[in-house]
PDB file of C-alpha atoms in Angstrom:
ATOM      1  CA  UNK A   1      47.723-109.249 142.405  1.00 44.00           C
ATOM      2  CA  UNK A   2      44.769-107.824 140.256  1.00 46.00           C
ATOM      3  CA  UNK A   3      45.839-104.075 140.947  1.00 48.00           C
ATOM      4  CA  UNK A   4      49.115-105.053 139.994  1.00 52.00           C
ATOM      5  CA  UNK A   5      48.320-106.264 136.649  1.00 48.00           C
ATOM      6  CA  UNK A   6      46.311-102.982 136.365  1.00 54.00           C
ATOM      7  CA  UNK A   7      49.028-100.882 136.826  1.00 59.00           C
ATOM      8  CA  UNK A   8      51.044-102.731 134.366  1.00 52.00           C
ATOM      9  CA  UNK A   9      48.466-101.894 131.567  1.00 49.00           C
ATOM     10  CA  UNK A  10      48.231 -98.929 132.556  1.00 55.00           C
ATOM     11  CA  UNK A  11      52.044 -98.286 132.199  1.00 58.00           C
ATOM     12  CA  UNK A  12      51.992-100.066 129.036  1.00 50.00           C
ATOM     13  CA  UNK A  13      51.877 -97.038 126.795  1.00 57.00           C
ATOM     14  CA  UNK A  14      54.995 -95.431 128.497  1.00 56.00           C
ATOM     15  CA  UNK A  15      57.049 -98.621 127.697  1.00 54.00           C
ATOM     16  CA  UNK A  16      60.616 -98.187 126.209  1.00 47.00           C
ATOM     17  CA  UNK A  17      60.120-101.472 124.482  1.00 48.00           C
ATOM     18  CA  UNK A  18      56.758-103.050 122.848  1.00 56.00           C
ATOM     19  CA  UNK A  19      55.555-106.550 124.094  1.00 55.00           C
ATOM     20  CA  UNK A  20      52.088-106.989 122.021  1.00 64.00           C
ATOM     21  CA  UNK A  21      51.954-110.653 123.216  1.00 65.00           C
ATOM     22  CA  UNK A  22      52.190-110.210 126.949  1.00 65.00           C
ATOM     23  CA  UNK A  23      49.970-107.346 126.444  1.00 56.00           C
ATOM     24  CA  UNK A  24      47.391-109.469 124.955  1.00 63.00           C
ATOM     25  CA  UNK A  25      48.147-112.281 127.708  1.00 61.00           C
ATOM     26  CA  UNK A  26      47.544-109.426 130.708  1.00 58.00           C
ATOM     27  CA  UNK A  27      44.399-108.095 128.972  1.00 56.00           C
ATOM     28  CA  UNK A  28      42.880-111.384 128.880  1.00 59.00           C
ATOM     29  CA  UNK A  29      44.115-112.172 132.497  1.00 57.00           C
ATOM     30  CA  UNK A  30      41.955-109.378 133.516  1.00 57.00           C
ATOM     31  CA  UNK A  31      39.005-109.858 131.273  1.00 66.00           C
ATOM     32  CA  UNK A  32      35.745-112.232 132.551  1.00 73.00           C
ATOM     33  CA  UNK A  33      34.428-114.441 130.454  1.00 84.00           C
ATOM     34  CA  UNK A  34      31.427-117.025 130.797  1.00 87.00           C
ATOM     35  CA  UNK A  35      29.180-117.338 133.470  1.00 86.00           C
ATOM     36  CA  UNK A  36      31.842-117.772 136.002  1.00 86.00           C
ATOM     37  CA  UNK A  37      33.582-114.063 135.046  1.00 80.00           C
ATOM     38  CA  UNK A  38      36.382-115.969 134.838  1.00 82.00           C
ATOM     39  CA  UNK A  39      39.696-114.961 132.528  1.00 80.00           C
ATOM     40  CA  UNK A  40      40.248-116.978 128.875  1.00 79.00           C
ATOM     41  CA  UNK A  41      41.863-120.618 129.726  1.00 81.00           C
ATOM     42  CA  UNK A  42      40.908-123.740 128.644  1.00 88.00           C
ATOM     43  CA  UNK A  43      38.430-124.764 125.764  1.00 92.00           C
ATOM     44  CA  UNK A  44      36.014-122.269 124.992  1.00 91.00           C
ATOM     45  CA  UNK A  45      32.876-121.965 123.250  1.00 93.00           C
ATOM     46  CA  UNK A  46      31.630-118.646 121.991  1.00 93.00           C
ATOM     47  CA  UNK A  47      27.584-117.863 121.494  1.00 93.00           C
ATOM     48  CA  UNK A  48      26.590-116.837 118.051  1.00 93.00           C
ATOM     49  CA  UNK A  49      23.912-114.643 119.139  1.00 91.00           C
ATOM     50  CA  UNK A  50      26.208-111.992 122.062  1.00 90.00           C
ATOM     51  CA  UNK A  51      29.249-112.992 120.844  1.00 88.00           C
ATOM     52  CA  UNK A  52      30.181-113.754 124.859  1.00 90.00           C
ATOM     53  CA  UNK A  53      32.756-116.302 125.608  1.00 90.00           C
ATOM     54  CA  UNK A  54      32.229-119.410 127.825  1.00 92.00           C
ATOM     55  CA  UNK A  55      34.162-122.183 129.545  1.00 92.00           C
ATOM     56  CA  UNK A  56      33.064-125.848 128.320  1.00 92.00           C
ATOM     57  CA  UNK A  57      32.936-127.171 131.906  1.00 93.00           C
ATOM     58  CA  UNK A  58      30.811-124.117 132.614  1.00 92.00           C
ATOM     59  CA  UNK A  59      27.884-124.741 130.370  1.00 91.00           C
ATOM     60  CA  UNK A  60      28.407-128.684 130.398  1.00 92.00           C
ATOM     61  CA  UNK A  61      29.737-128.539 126.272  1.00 91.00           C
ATOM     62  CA  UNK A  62      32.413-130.876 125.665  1.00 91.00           C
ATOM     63  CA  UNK A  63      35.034-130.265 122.506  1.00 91.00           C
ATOM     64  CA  UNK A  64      33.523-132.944 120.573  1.00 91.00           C
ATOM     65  CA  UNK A  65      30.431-131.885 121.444  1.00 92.00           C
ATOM     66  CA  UNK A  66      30.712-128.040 120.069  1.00 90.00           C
ATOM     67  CA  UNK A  67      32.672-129.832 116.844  1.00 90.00           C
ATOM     68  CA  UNK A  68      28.798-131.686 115.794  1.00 89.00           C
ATOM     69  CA  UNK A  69      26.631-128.164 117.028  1.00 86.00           C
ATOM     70  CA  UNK A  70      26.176-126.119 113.651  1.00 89.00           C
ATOM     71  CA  UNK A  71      25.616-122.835 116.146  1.00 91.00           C
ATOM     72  CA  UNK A  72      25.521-122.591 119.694  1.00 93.00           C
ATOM     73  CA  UNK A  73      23.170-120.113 121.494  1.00 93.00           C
ATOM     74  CA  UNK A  74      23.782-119.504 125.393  1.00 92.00           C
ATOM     75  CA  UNK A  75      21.637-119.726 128.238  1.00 89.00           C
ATOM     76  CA  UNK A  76      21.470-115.947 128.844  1.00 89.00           C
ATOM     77  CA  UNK A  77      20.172-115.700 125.282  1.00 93.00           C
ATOM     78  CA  UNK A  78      18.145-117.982 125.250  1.00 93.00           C
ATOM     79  CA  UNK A  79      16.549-117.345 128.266  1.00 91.00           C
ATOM     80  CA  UNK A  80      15.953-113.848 126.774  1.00 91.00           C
ATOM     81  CA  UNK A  81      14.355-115.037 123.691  1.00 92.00           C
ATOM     82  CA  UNK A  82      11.659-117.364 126.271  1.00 92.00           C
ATOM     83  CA  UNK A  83      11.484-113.734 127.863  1.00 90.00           C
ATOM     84  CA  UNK A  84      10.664-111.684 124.628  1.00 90.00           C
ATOM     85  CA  UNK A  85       8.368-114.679 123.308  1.00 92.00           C
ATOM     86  CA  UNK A  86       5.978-114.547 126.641  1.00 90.00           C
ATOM     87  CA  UNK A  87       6.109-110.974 126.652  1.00 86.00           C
ATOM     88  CA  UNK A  88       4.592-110.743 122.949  1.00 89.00           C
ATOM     89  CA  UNK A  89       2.252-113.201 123.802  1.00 90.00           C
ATOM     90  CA  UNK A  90       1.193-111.566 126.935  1.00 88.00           C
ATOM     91  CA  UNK A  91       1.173-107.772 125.122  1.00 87.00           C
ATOM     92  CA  UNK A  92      -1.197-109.393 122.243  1.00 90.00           C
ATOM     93  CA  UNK A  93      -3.798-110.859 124.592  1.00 90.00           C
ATOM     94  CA  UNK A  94      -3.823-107.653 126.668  1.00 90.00           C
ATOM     95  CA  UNK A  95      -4.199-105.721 123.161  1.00 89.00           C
ATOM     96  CA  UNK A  96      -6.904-108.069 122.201  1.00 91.00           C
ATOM     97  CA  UNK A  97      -9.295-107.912 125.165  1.00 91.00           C
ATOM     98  CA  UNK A  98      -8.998-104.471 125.912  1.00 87.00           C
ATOM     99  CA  UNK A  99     -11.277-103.382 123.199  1.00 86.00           C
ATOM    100  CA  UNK A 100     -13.890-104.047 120.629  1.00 87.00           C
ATOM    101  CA  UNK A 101     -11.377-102.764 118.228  1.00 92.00           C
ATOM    102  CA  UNK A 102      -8.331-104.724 119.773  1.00 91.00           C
ATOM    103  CA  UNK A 103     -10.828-108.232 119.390  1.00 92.00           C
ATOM    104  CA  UNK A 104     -11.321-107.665 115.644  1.00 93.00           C
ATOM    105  CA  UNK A 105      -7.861-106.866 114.453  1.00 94.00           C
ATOM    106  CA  UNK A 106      -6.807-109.752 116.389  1.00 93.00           C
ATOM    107  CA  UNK A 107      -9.437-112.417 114.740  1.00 93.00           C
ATOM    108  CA  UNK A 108      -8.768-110.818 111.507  1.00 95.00           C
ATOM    109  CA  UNK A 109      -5.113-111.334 111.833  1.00 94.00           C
ATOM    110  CA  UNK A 110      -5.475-115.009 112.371  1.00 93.00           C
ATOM    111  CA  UNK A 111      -7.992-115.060 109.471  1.00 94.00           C
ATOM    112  CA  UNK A 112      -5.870-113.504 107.346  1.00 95.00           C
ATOM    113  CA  UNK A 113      -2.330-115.522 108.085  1.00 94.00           C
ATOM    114  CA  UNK A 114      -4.900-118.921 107.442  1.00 94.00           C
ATOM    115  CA  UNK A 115      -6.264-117.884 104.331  1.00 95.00           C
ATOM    116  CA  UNK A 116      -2.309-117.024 103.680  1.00 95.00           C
ATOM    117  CA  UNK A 117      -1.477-120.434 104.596  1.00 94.00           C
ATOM    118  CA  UNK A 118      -4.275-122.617 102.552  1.00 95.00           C
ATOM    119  CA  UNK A 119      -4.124-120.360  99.536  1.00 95.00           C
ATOM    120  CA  UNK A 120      -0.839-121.134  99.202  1.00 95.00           C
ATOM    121  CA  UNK A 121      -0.724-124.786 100.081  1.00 95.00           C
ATOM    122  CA  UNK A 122      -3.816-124.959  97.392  1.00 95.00           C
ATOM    123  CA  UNK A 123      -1.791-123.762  94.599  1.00 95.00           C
ATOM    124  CA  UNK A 124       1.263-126.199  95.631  1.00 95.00           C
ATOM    125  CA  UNK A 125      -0.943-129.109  95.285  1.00 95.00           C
ATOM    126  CA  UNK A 126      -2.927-127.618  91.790  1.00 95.00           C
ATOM    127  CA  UNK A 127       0.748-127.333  90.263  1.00 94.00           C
ATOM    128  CA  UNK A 128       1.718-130.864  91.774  1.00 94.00           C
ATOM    129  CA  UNK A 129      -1.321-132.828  90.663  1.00 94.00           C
ATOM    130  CA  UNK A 130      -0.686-131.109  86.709  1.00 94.00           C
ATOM    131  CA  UNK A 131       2.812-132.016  86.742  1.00 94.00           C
ATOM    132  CA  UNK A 132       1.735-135.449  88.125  1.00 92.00           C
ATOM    133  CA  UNK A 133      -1.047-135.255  85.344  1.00 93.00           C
ATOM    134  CA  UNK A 134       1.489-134.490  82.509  1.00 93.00           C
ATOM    135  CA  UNK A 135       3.970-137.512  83.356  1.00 91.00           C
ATOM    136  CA  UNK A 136       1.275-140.017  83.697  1.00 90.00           C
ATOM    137  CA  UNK A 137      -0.154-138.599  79.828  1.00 91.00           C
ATOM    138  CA  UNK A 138       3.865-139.155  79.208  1.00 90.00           C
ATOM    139  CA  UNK A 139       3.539-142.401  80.291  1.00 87.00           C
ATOM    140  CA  UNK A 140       0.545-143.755  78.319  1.00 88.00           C
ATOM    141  CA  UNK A 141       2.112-142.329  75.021  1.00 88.00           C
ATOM    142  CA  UNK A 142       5.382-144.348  76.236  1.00 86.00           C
ATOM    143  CA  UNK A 143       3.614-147.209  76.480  1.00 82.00           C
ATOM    144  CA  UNK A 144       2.242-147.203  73.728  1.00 85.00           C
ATOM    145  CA  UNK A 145       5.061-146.491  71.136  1.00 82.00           C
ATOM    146  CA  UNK A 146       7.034-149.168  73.157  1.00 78.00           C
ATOM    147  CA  UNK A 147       4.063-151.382  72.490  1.00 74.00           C
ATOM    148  CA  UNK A 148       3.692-150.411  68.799  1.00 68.00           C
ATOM    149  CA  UNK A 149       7.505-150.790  68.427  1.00 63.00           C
ATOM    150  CA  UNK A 150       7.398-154.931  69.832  1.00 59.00           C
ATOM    151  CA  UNK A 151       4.246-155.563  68.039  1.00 60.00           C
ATOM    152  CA  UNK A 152       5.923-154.949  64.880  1.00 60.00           C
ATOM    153  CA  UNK A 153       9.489-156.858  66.137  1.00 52.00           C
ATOM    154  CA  UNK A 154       7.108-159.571  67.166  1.00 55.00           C
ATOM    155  CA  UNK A 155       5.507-159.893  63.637  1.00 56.00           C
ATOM    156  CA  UNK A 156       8.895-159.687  61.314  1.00 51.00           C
ATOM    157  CA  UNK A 157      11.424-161.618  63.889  1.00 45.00           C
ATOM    158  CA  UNK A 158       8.531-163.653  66.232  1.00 49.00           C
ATOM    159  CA  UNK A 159      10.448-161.581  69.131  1.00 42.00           C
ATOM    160  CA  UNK A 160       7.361-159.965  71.805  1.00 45.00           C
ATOM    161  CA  UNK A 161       8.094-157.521  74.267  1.00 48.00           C
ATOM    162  CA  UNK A 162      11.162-157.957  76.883  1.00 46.00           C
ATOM    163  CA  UNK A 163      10.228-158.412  80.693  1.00 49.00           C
ATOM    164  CA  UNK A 164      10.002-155.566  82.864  1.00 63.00           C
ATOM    165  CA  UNK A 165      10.607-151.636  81.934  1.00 72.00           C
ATOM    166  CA  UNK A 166      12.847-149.349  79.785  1.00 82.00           C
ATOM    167  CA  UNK A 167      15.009-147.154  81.289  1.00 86.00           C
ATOM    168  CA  UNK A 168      12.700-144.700  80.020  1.00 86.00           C
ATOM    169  CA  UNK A 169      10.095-145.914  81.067  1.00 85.00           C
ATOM    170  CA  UNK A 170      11.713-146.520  85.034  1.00 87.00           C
ATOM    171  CA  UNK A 171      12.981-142.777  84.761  1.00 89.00           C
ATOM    172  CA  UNK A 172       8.990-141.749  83.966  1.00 88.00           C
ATOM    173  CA  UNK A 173       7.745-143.967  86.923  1.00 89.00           C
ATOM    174  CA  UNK A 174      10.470-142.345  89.364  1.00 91.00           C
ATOM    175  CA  UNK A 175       9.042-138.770  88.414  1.00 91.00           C
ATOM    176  CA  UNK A 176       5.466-139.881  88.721  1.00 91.00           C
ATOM    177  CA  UNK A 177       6.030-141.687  92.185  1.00 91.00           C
ATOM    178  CA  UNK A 178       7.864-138.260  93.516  1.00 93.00           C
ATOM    179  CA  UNK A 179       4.949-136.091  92.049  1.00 92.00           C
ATOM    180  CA  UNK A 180       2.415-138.254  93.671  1.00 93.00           C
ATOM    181  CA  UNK A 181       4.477-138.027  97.055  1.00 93.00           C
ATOM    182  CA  UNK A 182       4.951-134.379  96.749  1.00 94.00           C
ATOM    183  CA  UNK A 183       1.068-134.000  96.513  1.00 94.00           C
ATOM    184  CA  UNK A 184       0.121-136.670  99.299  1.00 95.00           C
ATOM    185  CA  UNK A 185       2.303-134.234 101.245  1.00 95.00           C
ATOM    186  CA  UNK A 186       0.796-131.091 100.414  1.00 95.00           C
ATOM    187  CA  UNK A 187      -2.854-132.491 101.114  1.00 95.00           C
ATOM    188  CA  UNK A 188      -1.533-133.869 104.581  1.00 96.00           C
ATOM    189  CA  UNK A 189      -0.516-129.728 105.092  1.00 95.00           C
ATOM    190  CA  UNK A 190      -4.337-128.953 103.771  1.00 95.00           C
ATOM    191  CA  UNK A 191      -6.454-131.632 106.099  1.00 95.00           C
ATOM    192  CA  UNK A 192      -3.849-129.649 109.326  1.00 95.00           C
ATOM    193  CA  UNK A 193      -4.975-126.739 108.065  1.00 95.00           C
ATOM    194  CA  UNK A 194      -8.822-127.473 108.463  1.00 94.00           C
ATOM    195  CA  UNK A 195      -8.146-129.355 111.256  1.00 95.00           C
ATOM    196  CA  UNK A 196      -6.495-126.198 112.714  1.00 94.00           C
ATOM    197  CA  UNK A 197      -9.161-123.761 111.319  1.00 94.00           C
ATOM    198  CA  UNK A 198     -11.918-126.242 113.520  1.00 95.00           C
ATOM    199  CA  UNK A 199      -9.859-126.245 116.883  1.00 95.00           C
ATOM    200  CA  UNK A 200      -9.449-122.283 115.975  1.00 93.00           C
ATOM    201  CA  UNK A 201     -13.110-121.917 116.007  1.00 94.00           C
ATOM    202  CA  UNK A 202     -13.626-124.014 118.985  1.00 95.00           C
ATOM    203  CA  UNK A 203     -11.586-122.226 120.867  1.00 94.00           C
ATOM    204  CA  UNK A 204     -12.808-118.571 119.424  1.00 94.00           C
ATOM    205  CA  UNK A 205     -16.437-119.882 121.124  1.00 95.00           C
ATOM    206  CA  UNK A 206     -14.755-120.730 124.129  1.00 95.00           C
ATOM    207  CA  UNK A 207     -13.503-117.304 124.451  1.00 93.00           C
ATOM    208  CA  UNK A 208     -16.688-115.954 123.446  1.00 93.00           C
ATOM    209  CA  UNK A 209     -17.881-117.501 126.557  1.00 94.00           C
ATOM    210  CA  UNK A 210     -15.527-116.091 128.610  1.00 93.00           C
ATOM    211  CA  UNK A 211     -15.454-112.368 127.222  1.00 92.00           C
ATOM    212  CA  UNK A 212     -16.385-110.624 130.308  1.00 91.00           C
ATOM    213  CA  UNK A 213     -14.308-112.064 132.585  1.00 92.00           C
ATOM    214  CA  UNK A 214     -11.418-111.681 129.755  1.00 90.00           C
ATOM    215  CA  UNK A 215     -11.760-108.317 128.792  1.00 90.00           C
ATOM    216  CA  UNK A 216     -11.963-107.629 132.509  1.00 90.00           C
ATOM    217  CA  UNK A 217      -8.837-109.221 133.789  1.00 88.00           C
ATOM    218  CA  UNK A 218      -6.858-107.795 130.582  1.00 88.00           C
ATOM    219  CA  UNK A 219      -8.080-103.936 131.488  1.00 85.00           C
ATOM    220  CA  UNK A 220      -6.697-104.323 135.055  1.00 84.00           C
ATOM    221  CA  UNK A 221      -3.649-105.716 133.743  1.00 83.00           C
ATOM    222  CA  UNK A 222      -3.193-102.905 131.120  1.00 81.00           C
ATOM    223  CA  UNK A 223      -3.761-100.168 133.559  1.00 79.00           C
ATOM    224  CA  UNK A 224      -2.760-101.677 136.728  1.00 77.00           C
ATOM    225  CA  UNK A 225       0.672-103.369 135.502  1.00 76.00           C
ATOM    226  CA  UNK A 226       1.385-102.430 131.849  1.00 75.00           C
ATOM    227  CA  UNK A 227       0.334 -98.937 131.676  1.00 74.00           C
ATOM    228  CA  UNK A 228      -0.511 -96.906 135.348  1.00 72.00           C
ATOM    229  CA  UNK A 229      -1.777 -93.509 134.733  1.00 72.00           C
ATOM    230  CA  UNK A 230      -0.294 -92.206 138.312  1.00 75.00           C
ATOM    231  CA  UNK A 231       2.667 -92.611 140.338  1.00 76.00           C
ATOM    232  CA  UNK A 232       0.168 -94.000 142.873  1.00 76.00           C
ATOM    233  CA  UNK A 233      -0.590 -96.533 140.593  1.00 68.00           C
ATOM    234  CA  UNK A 234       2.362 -97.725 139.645  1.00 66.00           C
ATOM    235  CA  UNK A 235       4.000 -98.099 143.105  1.00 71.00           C
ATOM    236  CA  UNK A 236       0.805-100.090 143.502  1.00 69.00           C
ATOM    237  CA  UNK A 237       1.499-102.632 141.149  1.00 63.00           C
ATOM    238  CA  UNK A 238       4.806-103.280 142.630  1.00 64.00           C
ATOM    239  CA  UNK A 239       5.142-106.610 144.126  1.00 58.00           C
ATOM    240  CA  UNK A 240       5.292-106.621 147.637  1.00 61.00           C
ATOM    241  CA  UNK A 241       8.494-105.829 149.843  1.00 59.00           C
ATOM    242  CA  UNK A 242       8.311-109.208 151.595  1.00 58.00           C
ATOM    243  CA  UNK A 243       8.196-110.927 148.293  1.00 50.00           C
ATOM    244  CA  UNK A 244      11.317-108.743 146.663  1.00 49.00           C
ATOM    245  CA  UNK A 245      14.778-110.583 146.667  1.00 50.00           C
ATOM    246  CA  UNK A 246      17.732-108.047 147.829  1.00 53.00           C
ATOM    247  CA  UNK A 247      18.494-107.643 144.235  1.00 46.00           C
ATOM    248  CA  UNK A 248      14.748-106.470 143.212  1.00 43.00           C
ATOM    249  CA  UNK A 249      14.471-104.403 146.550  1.00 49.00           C
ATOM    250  CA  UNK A 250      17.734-101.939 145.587  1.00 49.00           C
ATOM    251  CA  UNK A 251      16.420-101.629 142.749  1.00 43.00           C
ATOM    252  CA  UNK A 252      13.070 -99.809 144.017  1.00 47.00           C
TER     253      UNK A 252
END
């Protein structure tokens, strides 16, 4: 049945007549989709990162499901982007410990994107704390014309001040509450930071400890694994035939 439809796309262009639709419909027929390789039928849900098609039932998505995801991203790609992650993480430590040079750049780095981090954070809390500053000086001068105002209604008509606050004053109090908030916030961000800076060192000592043995294991990985200098070398690092799936062992 498959070569058949073949042949009738491949006679398409010597057609006395057009039929764009069924062409369309016969294209797709022999077209794989999803997982499954499958032709277009049924709901579908495309990824937004390869642009590949796949059936609901497939990757367990439901219609009403897809219409509440904002972007979908399939397993293939995501499983790529775990790949790429743990391979930069893996390439760094390598670069790290396999030199004096590697070790500095590294540290330096991490320096760097901290001091980044708290500079930043620093100045979001200085221009916080002055804005709260300004509405609380806002405030007091409120207050006190307010005040000045009902002490003088108080001494021509006996009337004192009205219970609880002018809309002016509630609109100042909102703005100082959300200034103080925004600052509690930022000085959460600045004791993580410190925190983070601590466990950093910590764990820069417990390296330290372990240099040898780290910069040992990551120079065997480099030239073993990563970077052979010889054929030899390379078939070396190989994993072993009886540990190979079929797959891996073709494509030795």
């Amino acid at each position: 049945a498959a070569v058949g439809v073949t042949e009738l796309i491949n006679e398409y262009t010597n057609f006395l007549v057009t039929a764009n639709d069924e062409f369309e419909k016969l294209q797709q027929t022999m077209c794989g989709y999803c997982i499954c390789r499958q032709p277009y039928e049924g709901f579908m849900i495309g990824c937004d990162s390869c642009e590949e098609w796949y059936h609901g039932p497939c990757v367990g998505i439901s219609e009403s499901q897809a219409e509440k995801c904002d972007k979908y991203v399939c397993v293939r790609c995501n499983t790529l982007k775990v790949y790429n992650d743990n391979v930069s993480t893996i390439a760094a430590v390598v670069r790290k410990w396999s030199s004096a040079t590697g070790l500095v750049k590294a540290r330096t780095a991490d320096d760097q994107r901290y001091g980044r981090k708290t500079r930043q954070a620093d100045r979001d809390y200085g221009k916080h704390k002055e804005t709260l500053e300004k509405y609380k000086v806002e405030m007091k001068f409120l207050q006190q014309r307010i005040g000045s105002q009902a002490d003088a209604a108080n001494a021509q008509f006996g009337i004192g001040k009205t219970v609880g606050l002018t809309k002016e004053e509630t609109t100042l109090l909102d703005k100082i509450q959300k200034a103080q908030s925004s600052a509690d916030t930022i000085a959460k961000r600045i004791e993580g930071y410190r925190a983070e800076l601590i466990e950093r060192k910590n764990r820069e000592g417990t390296e330290n400890s372990m240099s040898s043995n780290l910069k040992k294991w990551c120079r065997m990985i480099k030239k073993e694994i990563l970077a052979p200098v010889t054929m030899e070398e390379a078939d070396s690092s190989r994993p072993k035939s009886e540990l190979m799936s079929s797959p891996m062992e073709k494509a030795k």
